[in-house]
GROMACS .gro file of C-alpha atoms in nm:
model
  152
    1UNK     CA    1  11.717   7.666  11.196
    2UNK     CA    2  11.479   7.490  11.435
    3UNK     CA    3  11.305   7.687  11.681
    4UNK     CA    4  10.989   7.903  11.773
    5UNK     CA    5  10.975   8.255  11.659
    6UNK     CA    6  10.911   8.487  11.984
    7UNK     CA    7  10.932   8.837  11.841
    8UNK     CA    8  11.007   9.007  11.517
    9UNK     CA    9  11.156   9.351  11.527
   10UNK     CA   10  11.178   9.628  11.254
   11UNK     CA   11  11.467   9.830  11.215
   12UNK     CA   12  11.549  10.092  10.981
   13UNK     CA   13  11.743   9.878  10.727
   14UNK     CA   14  11.665   9.516  10.853
   15UNK     CA   15  11.424   9.293  11.066
   16UNK     CA   16  11.550   9.122  11.386
   17UNK     CA   17  11.382   8.777  11.424
   18UNK     CA   18  11.425   8.666  11.783
   19UNK     CA   19  11.394   8.258  11.799
   20UNK     CA   20  11.371   8.028  12.104
   21UNK     CA   21  11.567   7.692  12.023
   22UNK     CA   22  11.469   7.355  12.126
   23UNK     CA   23  11.756   7.366  12.422
   24UNK     CA   24  11.578   7.687  12.554
   25UNK     CA   25  11.848   7.946  12.412
   26UNK     CA   26  11.769   8.257  12.239
   27UNK     CA   27  11.893   8.323  11.906
   28UNK     CA   28  11.822   8.646  11.655
   29UNK     CA   29  11.849   8.641  11.287
   30UNK     CA   30  11.883   8.953  11.077
   31UNK     CA   31  11.720   8.980  10.748
   32UNK     CA   32  11.622   9.265  10.524
   33UNK     CA   33  11.316   9.084  10.432
   34UNK     CA   34  11.087   8.825  10.634
   35UNK     CA   35  10.846   8.596  10.454
   36UNK     CA   36  10.584   8.401  10.635
   37UNK     CA   37  10.476   8.044  10.503
   38UNK     CA   38  10.236   7.986  10.757
   39UNK     CA   39   9.876   7.799  10.683
   40UNK     CA   40   9.767   7.649  10.369
   41UNK     CA   41   9.446   7.879  10.286
   42UNK     CA   42   9.405   8.223  10.318
   43UNK     CA   43   9.723   8.446  10.450
   44UNK     CA   44   9.760   8.433  10.844
   45UNK     CA   45   9.953   8.672  11.005
   46UNK     CA   46  10.068   8.616  11.359
   47UNK     CA   47  10.004   8.856  11.627
   48UNK     CA   48  10.387   9.042  11.631
   49UNK     CA   49  10.309   9.091  11.223
   50UNK     CA   50  10.202   9.454  11.276
   51UNK     CA   51  10.032   9.645  10.985
   52UNK     CA   52  10.293   9.883  10.966
   53UNK     CA   53  10.569   9.594  10.915
   54UNK     CA   54  10.312   9.461  10.631
   55UNK     CA   55  10.253   9.772  10.474
   56UNK     CA   56  10.606   9.881  10.490
   57UNK     CA   57  10.703   9.551  10.294
   58UNK     CA   58  10.933   9.436  10.587
   59UNK     CA   59  10.708   9.125  10.635
   60UNK     CA   60  10.534   8.939  10.332
   61UNK     CA   61  10.308   8.630  10.332
   62UNK     CA   62  10.387   8.369  10.071
   63UNK     CA   63  10.065   8.422   9.916
   64UNK     CA   64  10.103   8.807   9.863
   65UNK     CA   65  10.111   8.874   9.494
   66UNK     CA   66  10.486   8.753   9.401
   67UNK     CA   67  10.646   9.103   9.290
   68UNK     CA   68  11.022   9.010   9.274
   69UNK     CA   69  11.107   9.232   9.581
   70UNK     CA   70  11.306   8.970   9.738
   71UNK     CA   71  11.562   9.041   9.443
   72UNK     CA   72  11.614   9.393   9.660
   73UNK     CA   73  11.741   9.240   9.931
   74UNK     CA   74  12.079   9.067  10.070
   75UNK     CA   75  11.907   8.846  10.323
   76UNK     CA   76  11.542   8.692  10.382
   77UNK     CA   77  11.422   8.477  10.679
   78UNK     CA   78  11.156   8.247  10.583
   79UNK     CA   79  10.895   8.141  10.874
   80UNK     CA   80  10.737   7.825  10.852
   81UNK     CA   81  10.846   7.470  10.793
   82UNK     CA   82  10.590   7.317  10.535
   83UNK     CA   83  10.634   7.242  10.156
   84UNK     CA   84  10.544   7.594  10.061
   85UNK     CA   85  10.829   7.737  10.257
   86UNK     CA   86  11.076   7.490  10.142
   87UNK     CA   87  10.993   7.541   9.768
   88UNK     CA   88  11.033   7.920   9.823
   89UNK     CA   89  11.380   7.867  10.031
   90UNK     CA   90  11.499   7.648   9.721
   91UNK     CA   91  11.382   7.905   9.467
   92UNK     CA   92  11.526   8.196   9.652
   93UNK     CA   93  11.857   7.997   9.706
   94UNK     CA   94  11.869   7.886   9.340
   95UNK     CA   95  11.829   8.250   9.192
   96UNK     CA   96  12.126   8.329   9.431
   97UNK     CA   97  12.030   8.684   9.505
   98UNK     CA   98  11.994   8.642   9.879
   99UNK     CA   99  12.093   8.475  10.177
  100UNK     CA  100  11.812   8.273  10.279
  101UNK     CA  101  11.721   8.162  10.644
  102UNK     CA  102  11.448   7.904  10.725
  103UNK     CA  103  11.289   7.898  11.066
  104UNK     CA  104  11.066   7.638  11.166
  105UNK     CA  105  10.933   7.528  11.498
  106UNK     CA  106  10.982   7.130  11.440
  107UNK     CA  107  11.268   6.954  11.226
  108UNK     CA  108  11.195   6.955  10.857
  109UNK     CA  109  10.998   6.654  10.766
  110UNK     CA  110  10.976   6.474  10.445
  111UNK     CA  111  10.672   6.320  10.293
  112UNK     CA  112  10.568   6.095  10.016
  113UNK     CA  113  10.267   6.226   9.795
  114UNK     CA  114  10.058   5.946   9.651
  115UNK     CA  115  10.036   6.125   9.340
  116UNK     CA  116  10.337   6.169   9.120
  117UNK     CA  117  10.477   6.523   9.105
  118UNK     CA  118  10.381   6.542   8.739
  119UNK     CA  119  10.013   6.467   8.779
  120UNK     CA  120  10.048   6.799   9.014
  121UNK     CA  121  10.149   7.083   8.758
  122UNK     CA  122   9.843   7.332   8.671
  123UNK     CA  123   9.864   7.527   8.368
  124UNK     CA  124  10.036   7.852   8.558
  125UNK     CA  125  10.304   7.612   8.719
  126UNK     CA  126  10.356   7.466   8.345
  127UNK     CA  127  10.395   7.855   8.228
  128UNK     CA  128  10.633   7.924   8.512
  129UNK     CA  129  10.841   7.600   8.410
  130UNK     CA  130  10.849   7.706   8.009
  131UNK     CA  131  10.946   8.074   8.131
  132UNK     CA  132  11.258   7.933   8.355
  133UNK     CA  133  11.370   7.731   8.082
  134UNK     CA  134  11.194   7.388   8.192
  135UNK     CA  135  10.959   7.145   7.998
  136UNK     CA  136  10.627   7.319   8.091
  137UNK     CA  137  10.354   7.084   8.094
  138UNK     CA  138  10.490   6.729   8.169
  139UNK     CA  139  10.473   6.474   7.913
  140UNK     CA  140  10.225   6.265   8.059
  141UNK     CA  141   9.976   6.548   8.092
  142UNK     CA  142  10.012   6.640   7.722
  143UNK     CA  143   9.963   6.292   7.646
  144UNK     CA  144   9.656   6.277   7.833
  145UNK     CA  145   9.480   6.609   7.735
  146UNK     CA  146   9.518   6.468   7.359
  147UNK     CA  147   9.296   6.182   7.427
  148UNK     CA  148   8.952   6.135   7.275
  149UNK     CA  149   8.860   5.871   7.491
  150UNK     CA  150   8.967   5.763   7.857
  151UNK     CA  151   8.931   5.411   7.761
  152UNK     CA  152   9.303   5.431   7.612
   0.00000   0.00000   0.00000
């Protein structure tokens, strides 16, 4: 959903996310949980994210400790349009535990990375991959880690 979040209204059992669409129309998305995927450093909360909503667990930041609380909710709204928001949306959709809404100001953008993704995996990501049935550390990194000399 492309739009600009104008307000978030917590209710007893859900959160209403008010969105202004590019054509000027206003719509609401109801979700049990809202995840903020804003910025790329320390968690950044917009003005409308009150301390009460955050402490009640109605709003979480993507950098908050992952406690799998999303599994308790039937619907989640992700506010943000970057790569972290997209990765989280895909993860939650794959788990099929929730209806996932991704809300961003702009159209989704695809960008090419200069480095192949296999070289961007760190040890924590490798452990998560293995735990999920994946290959863990990519073969190219395992080979590189075993080299005695960088001349090879």
